[in-house]
CSV table of C-alpha atoms in Angstrom, one decimal:
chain,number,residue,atom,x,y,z
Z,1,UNK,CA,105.4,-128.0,74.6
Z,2,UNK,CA,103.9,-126.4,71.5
Z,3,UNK,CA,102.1,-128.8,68.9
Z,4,UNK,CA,104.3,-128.6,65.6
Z,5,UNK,CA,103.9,-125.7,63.5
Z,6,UNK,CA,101.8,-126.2,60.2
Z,7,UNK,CA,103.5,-125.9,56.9
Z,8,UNK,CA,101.8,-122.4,56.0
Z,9,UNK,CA,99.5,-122.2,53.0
Z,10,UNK,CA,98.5,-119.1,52.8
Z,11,UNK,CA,100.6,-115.9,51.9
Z,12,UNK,CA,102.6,-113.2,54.2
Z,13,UNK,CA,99.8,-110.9,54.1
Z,14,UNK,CA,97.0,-113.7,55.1
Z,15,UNK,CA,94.7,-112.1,57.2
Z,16,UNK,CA,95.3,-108.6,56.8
Z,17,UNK,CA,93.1,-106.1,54.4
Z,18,UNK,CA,95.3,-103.2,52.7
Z,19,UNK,CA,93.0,-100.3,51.3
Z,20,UNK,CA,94.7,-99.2,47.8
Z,21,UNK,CA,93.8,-95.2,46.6
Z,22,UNK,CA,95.9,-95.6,43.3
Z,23,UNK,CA,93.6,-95.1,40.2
Z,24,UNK,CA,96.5,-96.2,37.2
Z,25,UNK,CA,97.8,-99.6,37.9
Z,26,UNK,CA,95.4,-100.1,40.9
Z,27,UNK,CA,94.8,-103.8,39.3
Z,28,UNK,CA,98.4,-104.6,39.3
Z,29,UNK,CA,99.0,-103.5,43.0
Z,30,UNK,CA,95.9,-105.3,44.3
Z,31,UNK,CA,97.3,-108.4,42.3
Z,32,UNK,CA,100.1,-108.3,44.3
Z,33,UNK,CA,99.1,-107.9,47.2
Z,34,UNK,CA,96.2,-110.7,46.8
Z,35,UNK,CA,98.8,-113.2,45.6
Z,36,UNK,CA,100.7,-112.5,48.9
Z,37,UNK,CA,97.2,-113.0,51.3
Z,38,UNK,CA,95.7,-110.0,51.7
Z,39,UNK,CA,91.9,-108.5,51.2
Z,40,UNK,CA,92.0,-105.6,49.4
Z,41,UNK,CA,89.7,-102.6,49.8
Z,42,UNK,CA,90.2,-100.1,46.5
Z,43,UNK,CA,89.6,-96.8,46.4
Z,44,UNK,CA,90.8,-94.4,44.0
Z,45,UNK,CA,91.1,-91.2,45.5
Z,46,UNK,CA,91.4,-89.9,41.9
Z,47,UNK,CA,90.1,-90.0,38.4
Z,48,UNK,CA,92.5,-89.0,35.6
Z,49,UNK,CA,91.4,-87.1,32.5
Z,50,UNK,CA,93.2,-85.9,29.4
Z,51,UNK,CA,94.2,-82.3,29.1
Z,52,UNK,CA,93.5,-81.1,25.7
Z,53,UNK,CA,93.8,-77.3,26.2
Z,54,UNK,CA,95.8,-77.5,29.1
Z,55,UNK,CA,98.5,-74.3,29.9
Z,56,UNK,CA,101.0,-76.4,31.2
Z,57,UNK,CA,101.1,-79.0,28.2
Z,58,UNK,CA,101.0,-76.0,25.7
Z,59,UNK,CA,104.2,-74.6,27.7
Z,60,UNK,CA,106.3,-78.2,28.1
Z,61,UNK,CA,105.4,-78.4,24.3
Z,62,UNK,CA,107.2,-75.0,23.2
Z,63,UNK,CA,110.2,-75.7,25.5
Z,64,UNK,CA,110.7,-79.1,23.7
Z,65,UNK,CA,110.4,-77.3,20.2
Z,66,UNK,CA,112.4,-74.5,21.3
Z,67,UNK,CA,115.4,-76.8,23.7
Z,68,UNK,CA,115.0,-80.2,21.9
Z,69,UNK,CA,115.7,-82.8,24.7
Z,70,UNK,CA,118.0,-85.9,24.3
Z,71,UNK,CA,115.9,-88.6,24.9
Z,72,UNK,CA,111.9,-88.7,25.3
Z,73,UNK,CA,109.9,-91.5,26.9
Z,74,UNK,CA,106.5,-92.3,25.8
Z,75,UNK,CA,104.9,-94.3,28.5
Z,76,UNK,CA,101.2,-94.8,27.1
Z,77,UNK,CA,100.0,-94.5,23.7
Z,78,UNK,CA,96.5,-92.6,24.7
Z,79,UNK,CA,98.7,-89.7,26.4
Z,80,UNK,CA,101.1,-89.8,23.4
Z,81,UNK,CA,98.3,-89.4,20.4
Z,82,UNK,CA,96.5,-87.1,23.1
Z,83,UNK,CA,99.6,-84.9,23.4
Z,84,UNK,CA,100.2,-85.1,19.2
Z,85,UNK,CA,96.7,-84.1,18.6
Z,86,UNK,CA,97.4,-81.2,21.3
Z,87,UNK,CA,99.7,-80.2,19.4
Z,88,UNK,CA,97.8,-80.3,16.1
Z,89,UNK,CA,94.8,-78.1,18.0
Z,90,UNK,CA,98.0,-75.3,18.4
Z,91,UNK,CA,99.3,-75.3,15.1
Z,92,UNK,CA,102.1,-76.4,16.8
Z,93,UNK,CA,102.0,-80.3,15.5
Z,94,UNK,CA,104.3,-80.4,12.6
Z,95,UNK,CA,107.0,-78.3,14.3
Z,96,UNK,CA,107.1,-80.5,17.7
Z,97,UNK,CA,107.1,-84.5,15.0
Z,98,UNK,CA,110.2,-82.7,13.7
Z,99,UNK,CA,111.8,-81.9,16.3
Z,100,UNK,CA,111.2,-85.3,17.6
Z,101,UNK,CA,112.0,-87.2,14.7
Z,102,UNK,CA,115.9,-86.2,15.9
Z,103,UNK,CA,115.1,-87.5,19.1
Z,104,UNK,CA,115.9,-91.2,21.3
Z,105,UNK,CA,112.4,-92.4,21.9
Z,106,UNK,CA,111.8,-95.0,24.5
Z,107,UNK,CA,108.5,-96.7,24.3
Z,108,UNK,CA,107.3,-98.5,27.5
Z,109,UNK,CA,105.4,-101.3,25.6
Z,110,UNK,CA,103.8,-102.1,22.2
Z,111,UNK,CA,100.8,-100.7,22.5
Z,112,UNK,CA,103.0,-97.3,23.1
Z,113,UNK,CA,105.2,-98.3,20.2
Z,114,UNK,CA,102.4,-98.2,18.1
Z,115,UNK,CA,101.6,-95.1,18.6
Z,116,UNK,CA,104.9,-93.8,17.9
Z,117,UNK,CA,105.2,-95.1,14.6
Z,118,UNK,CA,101.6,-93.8,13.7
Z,119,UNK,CA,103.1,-90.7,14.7
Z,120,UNK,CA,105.5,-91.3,11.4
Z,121,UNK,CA,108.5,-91.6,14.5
Z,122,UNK,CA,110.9,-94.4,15.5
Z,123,UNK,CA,111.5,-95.4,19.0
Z,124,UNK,CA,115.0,-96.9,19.7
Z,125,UNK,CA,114.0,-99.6,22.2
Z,126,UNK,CA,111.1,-100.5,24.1
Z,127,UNK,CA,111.3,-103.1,26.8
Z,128,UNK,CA,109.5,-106.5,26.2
Z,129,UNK,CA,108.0,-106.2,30.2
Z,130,UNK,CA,106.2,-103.0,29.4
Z,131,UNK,CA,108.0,-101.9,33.1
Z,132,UNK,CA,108.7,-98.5,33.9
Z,133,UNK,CA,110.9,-100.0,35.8
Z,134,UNK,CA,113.0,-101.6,33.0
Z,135,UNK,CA,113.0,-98.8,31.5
Z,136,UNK,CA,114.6,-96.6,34.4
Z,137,UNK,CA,117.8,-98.9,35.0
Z,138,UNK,CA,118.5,-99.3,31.1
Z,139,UNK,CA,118.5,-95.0,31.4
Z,140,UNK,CA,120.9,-95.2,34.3
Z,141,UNK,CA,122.9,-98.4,33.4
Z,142,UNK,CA,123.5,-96.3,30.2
Z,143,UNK,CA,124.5,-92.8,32.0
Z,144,UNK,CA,122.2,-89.6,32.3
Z,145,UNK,CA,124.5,-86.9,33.4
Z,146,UNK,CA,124.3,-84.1,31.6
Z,147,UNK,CA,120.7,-85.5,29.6
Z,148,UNK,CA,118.1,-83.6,28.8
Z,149,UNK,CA,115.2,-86.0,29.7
Z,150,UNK,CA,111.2,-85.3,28.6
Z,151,UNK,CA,108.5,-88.2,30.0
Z,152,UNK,CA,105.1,-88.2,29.1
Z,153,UNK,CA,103.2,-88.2,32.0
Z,154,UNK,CA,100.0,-90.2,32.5
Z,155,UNK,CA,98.4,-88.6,35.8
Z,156,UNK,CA,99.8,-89.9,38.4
Z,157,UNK,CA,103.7,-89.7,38.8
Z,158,UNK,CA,105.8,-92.1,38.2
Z,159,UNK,CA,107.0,-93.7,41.7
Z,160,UNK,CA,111.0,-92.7,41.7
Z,161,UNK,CA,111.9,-92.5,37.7
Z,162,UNK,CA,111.9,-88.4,37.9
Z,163,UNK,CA,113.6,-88.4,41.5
Z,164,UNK,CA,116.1,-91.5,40.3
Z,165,UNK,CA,116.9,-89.4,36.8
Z,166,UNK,CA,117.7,-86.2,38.4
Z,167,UNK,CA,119.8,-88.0,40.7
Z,168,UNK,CA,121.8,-89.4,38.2
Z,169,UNK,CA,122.6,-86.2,36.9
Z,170,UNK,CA,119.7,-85.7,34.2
Z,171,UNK,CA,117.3,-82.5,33.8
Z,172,UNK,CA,114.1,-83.5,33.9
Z,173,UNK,CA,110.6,-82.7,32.0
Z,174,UNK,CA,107.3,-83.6,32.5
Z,175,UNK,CA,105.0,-83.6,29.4
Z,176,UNK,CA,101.9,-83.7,31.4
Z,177,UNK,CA,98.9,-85.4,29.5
Z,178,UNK,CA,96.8,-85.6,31.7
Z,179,UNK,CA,95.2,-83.9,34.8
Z,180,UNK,CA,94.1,-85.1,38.4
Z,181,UNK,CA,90.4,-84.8,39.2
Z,182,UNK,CA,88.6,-86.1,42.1
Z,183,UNK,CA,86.7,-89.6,41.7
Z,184,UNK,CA,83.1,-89.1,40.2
Z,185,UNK,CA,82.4,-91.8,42.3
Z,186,UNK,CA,83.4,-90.6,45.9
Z,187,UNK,CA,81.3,-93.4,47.9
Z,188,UNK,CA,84.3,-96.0,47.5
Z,189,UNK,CA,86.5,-93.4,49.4
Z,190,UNK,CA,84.0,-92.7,52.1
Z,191,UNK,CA,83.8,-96.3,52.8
Z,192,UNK,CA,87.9,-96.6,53.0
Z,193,UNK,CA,88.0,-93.6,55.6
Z,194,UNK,CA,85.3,-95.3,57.3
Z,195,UNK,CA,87.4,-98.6,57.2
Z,196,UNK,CA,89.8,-96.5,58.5
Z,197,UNK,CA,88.5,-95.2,61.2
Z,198,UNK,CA,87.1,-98.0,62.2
Z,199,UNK,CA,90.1,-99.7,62.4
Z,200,UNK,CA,89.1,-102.7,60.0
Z,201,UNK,CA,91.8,-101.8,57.4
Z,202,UNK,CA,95.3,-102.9,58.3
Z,203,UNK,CA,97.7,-100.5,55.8
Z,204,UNK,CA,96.8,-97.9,53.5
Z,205,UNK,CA,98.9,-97.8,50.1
Z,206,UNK,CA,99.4,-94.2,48.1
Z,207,UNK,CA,101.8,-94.3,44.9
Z,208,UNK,CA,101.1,-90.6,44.4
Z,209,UNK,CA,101.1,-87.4,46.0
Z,210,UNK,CA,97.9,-86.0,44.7
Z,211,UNK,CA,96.5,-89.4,45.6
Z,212,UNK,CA,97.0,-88.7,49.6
Z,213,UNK,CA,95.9,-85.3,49.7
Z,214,UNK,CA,92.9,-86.1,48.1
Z,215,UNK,CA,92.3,-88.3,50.7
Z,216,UNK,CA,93.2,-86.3,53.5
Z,217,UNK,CA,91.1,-83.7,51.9
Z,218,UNK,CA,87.8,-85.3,51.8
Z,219,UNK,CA,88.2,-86.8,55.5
Z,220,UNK,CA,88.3,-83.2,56.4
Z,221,UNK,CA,85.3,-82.5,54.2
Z,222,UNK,CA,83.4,-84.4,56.3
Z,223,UNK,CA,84.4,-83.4,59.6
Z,224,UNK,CA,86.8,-86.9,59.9
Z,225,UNK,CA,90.7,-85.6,59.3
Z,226,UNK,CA,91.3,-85.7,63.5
Z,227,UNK,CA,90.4,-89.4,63.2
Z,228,UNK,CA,91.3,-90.4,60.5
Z,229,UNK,CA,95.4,-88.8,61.3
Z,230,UNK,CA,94.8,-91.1,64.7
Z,231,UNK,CA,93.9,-94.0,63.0
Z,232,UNK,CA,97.3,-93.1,60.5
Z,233,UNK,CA,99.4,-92.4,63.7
Z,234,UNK,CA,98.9,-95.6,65.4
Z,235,UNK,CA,96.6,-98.5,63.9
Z,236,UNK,CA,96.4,-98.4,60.6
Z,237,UNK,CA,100.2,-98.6,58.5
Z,238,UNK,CA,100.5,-95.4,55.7
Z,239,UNK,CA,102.9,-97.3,53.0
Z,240,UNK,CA,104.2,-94.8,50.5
Z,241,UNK,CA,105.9,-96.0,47.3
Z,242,UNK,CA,108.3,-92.8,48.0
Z,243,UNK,CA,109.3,-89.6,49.5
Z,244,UNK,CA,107.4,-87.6,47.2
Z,245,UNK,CA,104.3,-89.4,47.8
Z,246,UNK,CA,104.9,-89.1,51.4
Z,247,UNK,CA,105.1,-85.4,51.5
Z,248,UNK,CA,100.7,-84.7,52.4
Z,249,UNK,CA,101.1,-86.7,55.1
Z,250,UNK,CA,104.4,-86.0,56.7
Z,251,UNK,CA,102.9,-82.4,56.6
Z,252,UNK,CA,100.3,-83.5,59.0
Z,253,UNK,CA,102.5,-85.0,61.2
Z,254,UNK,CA,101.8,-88.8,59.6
Z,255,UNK,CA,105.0,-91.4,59.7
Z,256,UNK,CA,105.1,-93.6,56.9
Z,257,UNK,CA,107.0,-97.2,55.5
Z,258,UNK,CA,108.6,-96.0,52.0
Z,259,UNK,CA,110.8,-98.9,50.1
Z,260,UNK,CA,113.9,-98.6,49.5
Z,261,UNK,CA,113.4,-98.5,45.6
Z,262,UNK,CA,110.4,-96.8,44.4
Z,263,UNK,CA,108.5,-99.3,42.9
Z,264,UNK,CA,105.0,-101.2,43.5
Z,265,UNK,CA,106.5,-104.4,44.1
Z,266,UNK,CA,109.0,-103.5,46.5
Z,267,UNK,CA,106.5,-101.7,48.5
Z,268,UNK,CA,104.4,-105.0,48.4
Z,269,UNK,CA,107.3,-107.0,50.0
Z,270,UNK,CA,107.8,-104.0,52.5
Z,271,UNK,CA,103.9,-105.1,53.7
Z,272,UNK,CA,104.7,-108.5,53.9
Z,273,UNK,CA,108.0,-107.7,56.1
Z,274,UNK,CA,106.1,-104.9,58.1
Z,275,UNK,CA,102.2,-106.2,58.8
Z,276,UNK,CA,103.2,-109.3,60.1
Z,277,UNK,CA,105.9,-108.0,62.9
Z,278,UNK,CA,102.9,-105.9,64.4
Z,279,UNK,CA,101.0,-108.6,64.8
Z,280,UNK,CA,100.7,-109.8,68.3
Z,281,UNK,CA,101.4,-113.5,69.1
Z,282,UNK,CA,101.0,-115.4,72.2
Z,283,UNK,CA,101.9,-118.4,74.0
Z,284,UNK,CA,98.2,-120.0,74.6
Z,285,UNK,CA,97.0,-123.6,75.9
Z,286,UNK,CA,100.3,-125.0,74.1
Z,287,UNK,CA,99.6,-123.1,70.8
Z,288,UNK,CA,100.8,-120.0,68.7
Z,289,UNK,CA,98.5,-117.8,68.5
Z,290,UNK,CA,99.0,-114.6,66.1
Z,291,UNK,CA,96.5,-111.8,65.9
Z,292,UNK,CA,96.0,-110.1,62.8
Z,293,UNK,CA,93.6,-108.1,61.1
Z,294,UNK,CA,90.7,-110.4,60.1
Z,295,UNK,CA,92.0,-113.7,61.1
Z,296,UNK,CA,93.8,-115.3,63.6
Z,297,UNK,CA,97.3,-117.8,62.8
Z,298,UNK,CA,96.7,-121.2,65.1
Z,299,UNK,CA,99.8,-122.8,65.2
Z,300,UNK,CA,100.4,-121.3,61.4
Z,301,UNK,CA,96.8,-122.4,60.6
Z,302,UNK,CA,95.1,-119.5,59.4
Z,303,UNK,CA,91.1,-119.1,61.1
Z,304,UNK,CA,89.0,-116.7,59.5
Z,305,UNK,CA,87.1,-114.9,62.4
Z,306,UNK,CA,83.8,-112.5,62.6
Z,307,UNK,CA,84.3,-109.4,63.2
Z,308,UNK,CA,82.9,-109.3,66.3
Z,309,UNK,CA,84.8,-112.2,67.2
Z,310,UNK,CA,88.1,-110.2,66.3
Z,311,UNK,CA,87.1,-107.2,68.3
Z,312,UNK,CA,86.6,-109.5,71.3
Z,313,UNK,CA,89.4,-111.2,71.1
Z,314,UNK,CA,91.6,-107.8,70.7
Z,315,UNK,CA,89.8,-107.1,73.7
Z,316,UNK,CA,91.3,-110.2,75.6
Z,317,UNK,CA,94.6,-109.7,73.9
Z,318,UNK,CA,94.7,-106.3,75.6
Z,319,UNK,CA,95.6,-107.7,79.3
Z,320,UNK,CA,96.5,-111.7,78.1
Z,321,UNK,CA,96.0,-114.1,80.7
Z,322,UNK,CA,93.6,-111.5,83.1
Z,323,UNK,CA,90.2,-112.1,83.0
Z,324,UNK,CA,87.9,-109.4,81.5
Z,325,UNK,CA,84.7,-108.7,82.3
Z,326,UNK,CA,81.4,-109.5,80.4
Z,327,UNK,CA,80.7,-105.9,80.5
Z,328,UNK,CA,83.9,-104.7,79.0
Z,329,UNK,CA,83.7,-107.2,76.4
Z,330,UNK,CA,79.9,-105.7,75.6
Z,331,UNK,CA,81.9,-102.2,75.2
Z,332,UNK,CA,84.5,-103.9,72.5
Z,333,UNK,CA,81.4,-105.0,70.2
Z,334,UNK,CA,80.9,-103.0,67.5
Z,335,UNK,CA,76.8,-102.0,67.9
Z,336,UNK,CA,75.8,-104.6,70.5
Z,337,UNK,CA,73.4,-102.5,72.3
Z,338,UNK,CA,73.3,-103.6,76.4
Z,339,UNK,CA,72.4,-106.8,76.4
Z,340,UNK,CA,75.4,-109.4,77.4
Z,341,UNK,CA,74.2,-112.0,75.6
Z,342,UNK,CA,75.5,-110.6,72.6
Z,343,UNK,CA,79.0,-111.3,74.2
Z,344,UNK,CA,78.5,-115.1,74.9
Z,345,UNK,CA,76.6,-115.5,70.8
Z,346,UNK,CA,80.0,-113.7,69.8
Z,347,UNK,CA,82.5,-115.9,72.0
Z,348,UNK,CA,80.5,-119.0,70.8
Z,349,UNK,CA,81.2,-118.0,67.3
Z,350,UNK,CA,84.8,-117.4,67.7
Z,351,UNK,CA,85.9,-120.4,69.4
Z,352,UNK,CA,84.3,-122.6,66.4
Z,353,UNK,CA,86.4,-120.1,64.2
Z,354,UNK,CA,89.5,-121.0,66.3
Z,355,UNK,CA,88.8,-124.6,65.6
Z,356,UNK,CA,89.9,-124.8,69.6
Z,357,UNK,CA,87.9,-124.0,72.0
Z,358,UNK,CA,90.2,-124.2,75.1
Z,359,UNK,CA,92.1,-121.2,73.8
Z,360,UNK,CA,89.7,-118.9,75.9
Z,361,UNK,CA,88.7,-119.8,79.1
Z,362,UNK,CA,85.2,-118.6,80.2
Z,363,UNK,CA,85.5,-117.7,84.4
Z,364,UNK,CA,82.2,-118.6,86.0
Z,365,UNK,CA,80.3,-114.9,87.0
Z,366,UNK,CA,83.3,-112.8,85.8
Z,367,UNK,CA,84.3,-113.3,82.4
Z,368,UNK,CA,86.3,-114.6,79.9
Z,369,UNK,CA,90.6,-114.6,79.6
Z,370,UNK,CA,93.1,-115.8,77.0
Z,371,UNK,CA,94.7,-119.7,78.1
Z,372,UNK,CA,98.1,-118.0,78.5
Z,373,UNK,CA,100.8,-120.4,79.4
Z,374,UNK,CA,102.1,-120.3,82.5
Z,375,UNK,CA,105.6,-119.9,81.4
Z,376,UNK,CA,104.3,-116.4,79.7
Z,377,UNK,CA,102.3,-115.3,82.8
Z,378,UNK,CA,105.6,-113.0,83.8
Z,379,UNK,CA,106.1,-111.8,80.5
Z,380,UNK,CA,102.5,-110.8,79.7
Z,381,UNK,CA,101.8,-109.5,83.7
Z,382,UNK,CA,102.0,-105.4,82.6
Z,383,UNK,CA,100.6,-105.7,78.4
């Protein structure tokens, strides 16, 4: 009989760290996914910066002068006084106002709104969320079928608004403001692909395409894309906000979680649906017992636990309920060296964590083995 289950207080993602590579709206995703639990390791695998004499804003510039779209969506007010003062630098700035002065402008926020009107321009609604989001399903609630459509880009793509537009019938163009460069800080990338390979990160978030090759392409810089694709292919979750941003790694052969809409929040509740079902849980000395990345769930109790402490207890977790040796549990410490003492100074340390001790037996001159119950015995025999 299992003591009672504890009333949880901590979040779905409680005990499980979630590297982040997005460099816009980084804060907001790691918001969310703190609020929920998790420990957050971020990264961004880019840097964005503004294009001032960029080709390909020059040429989606002349195309909106020359075929003046139906409806244009400003999305931040940098990118739109960047791309009017682009425009200025051409000649081309009094030409492209006018042309937009005829034009449905939607402004994601005030600060965006602001810049429209400096612009001498009026935008026809702007959504009191500042969401992307709110500002996709008033598009489609309204009908884009046959729309001409120009978004101001800012760096990385918008998860799902270009791909939900053209499904709803609408062309689409991309005013691109702003180009992808890689981080001028790379040691916060390193030390995510180490985490990776390593095994200490649970999931891995991308919201953009650029975002994951980056990444892939600086593991193989230095020498780590074989291990880093292993850690990606078994261990470590790849969560993609969509299809698009999927695309680097289903090239290399990665599966990846994508949510059903395309939007940061969604792919947060996706985590807290997906990270907790791979956990393993056992039956052990009449308690739950649920591994997860960092920590350990006791009867719903969540037990912070050392890392050397977690690695052992994987270890046990690998054949619950057989005993395993000292010297294999040497082998599952990260740096221990040979001497087995290190094993009983880590097992010490993880049975305070637990807060109970008789969770793990210790087997005089053998080793150590999970307290499964007996009932389980059958079921765990082959793990």
């Amino acid at each position: 009989m299992y003591e009672e289950e504890q009333r949880p207080d901590h979040g779905p993602l409680a005990g499980f760290t979630v590297g982040v590579t997005a460099a816009r709206r980084a804060d907001e995703l790691g918001v969310l996914l703190q609020r929920r639990g998790a420990a957050v390791l971020h990264a961004p695998a880019l840097r964005i910066v503004p294009l001032a004499d960029d080709s390909e804003l020059l040429a989606a510039t002349k195309e909106i002068i020359e075929q003046v779209p139906d409806i244009v969506v400003a999305t931040t007010a940098i990118g739109f006084r960047g791309w009017v003062e682009a425009a200025d630098g051409w000649g081309l700035g009094e030409e492209l106002l006018s042309r937009l002065g005829g034009v449905r402008i939607l402004a994601r926020g005030p600060k965006v709104k602001g810049a429209v009107r400096a612009a001498g321009l009026t935008e026809e609604w702007s959504p009191s969320s500042e969401s992307m989001a709110e500002v996709l399903d008033r598009l489609l609630e309204e009908g884009v079928d046959g729309l001409r459509i120009a978004i101001q880009l800012h760096g990385e793509p918008l998860p799902g608004f270009v791909e939900s537009l053209r499904a709803g019938g609408a062309e689409v163009l991309g005013v691109p403001v702003y180009r992808w460069m890689p981080p001028e800080d790379i040691a916060p990338v390193d030390r995510l692909l180490d985490a990776t390979v390593a095994r200490s990160l649970d999931a891995v978030t991308f919201t953009s395409a650029p975002a994951a090759a980056s990444l892939l392409s600086r593991a193989e810089e230095r020498g780590l894309l074989d291990e880093v694709l292993a850690a990606l292919s078994h261990d470590v979750l790849p969560a993609c906000v969509g299809p698009v941003t999927a695309l680097p790694l289903q090239s290399r052969g990665i599966d990846t979680i994508q949510p059903e809409r395309f939007r940061l929040g969604p792919l947060v509740q996706l985590l807290c649906q997906e990270l907790p079902a791979r956990a393993r849980s056992f039956p052990v000395a009449g308690h739950r017992v649920e591994i997860r990345g960092h920590a350990v769930l006791v009867d719903g109790a969540l037990k912070p636990v050392p890392p050397a402490g977690m690695s052992l207890l994987r270890a046990l977790s690998h054949r619950p309920g057989w005993v395993v040796a000292r010297a294999d549990l040497l082998r599952a410490l990260p740096g221990s060296g040979r001497d087995e003492h290190a094993v009983e100074t880590a097992m010490a340390r993880l049975r305070t964590a637990l807060g109970t001790p008789k969770l793990i037996q210790t087997v005089v001159k053998r080793g150590y083995r999970l307290a499964l119950d007996p009932s389980a015995e059958t079921k765990y025999a082959d793990a």
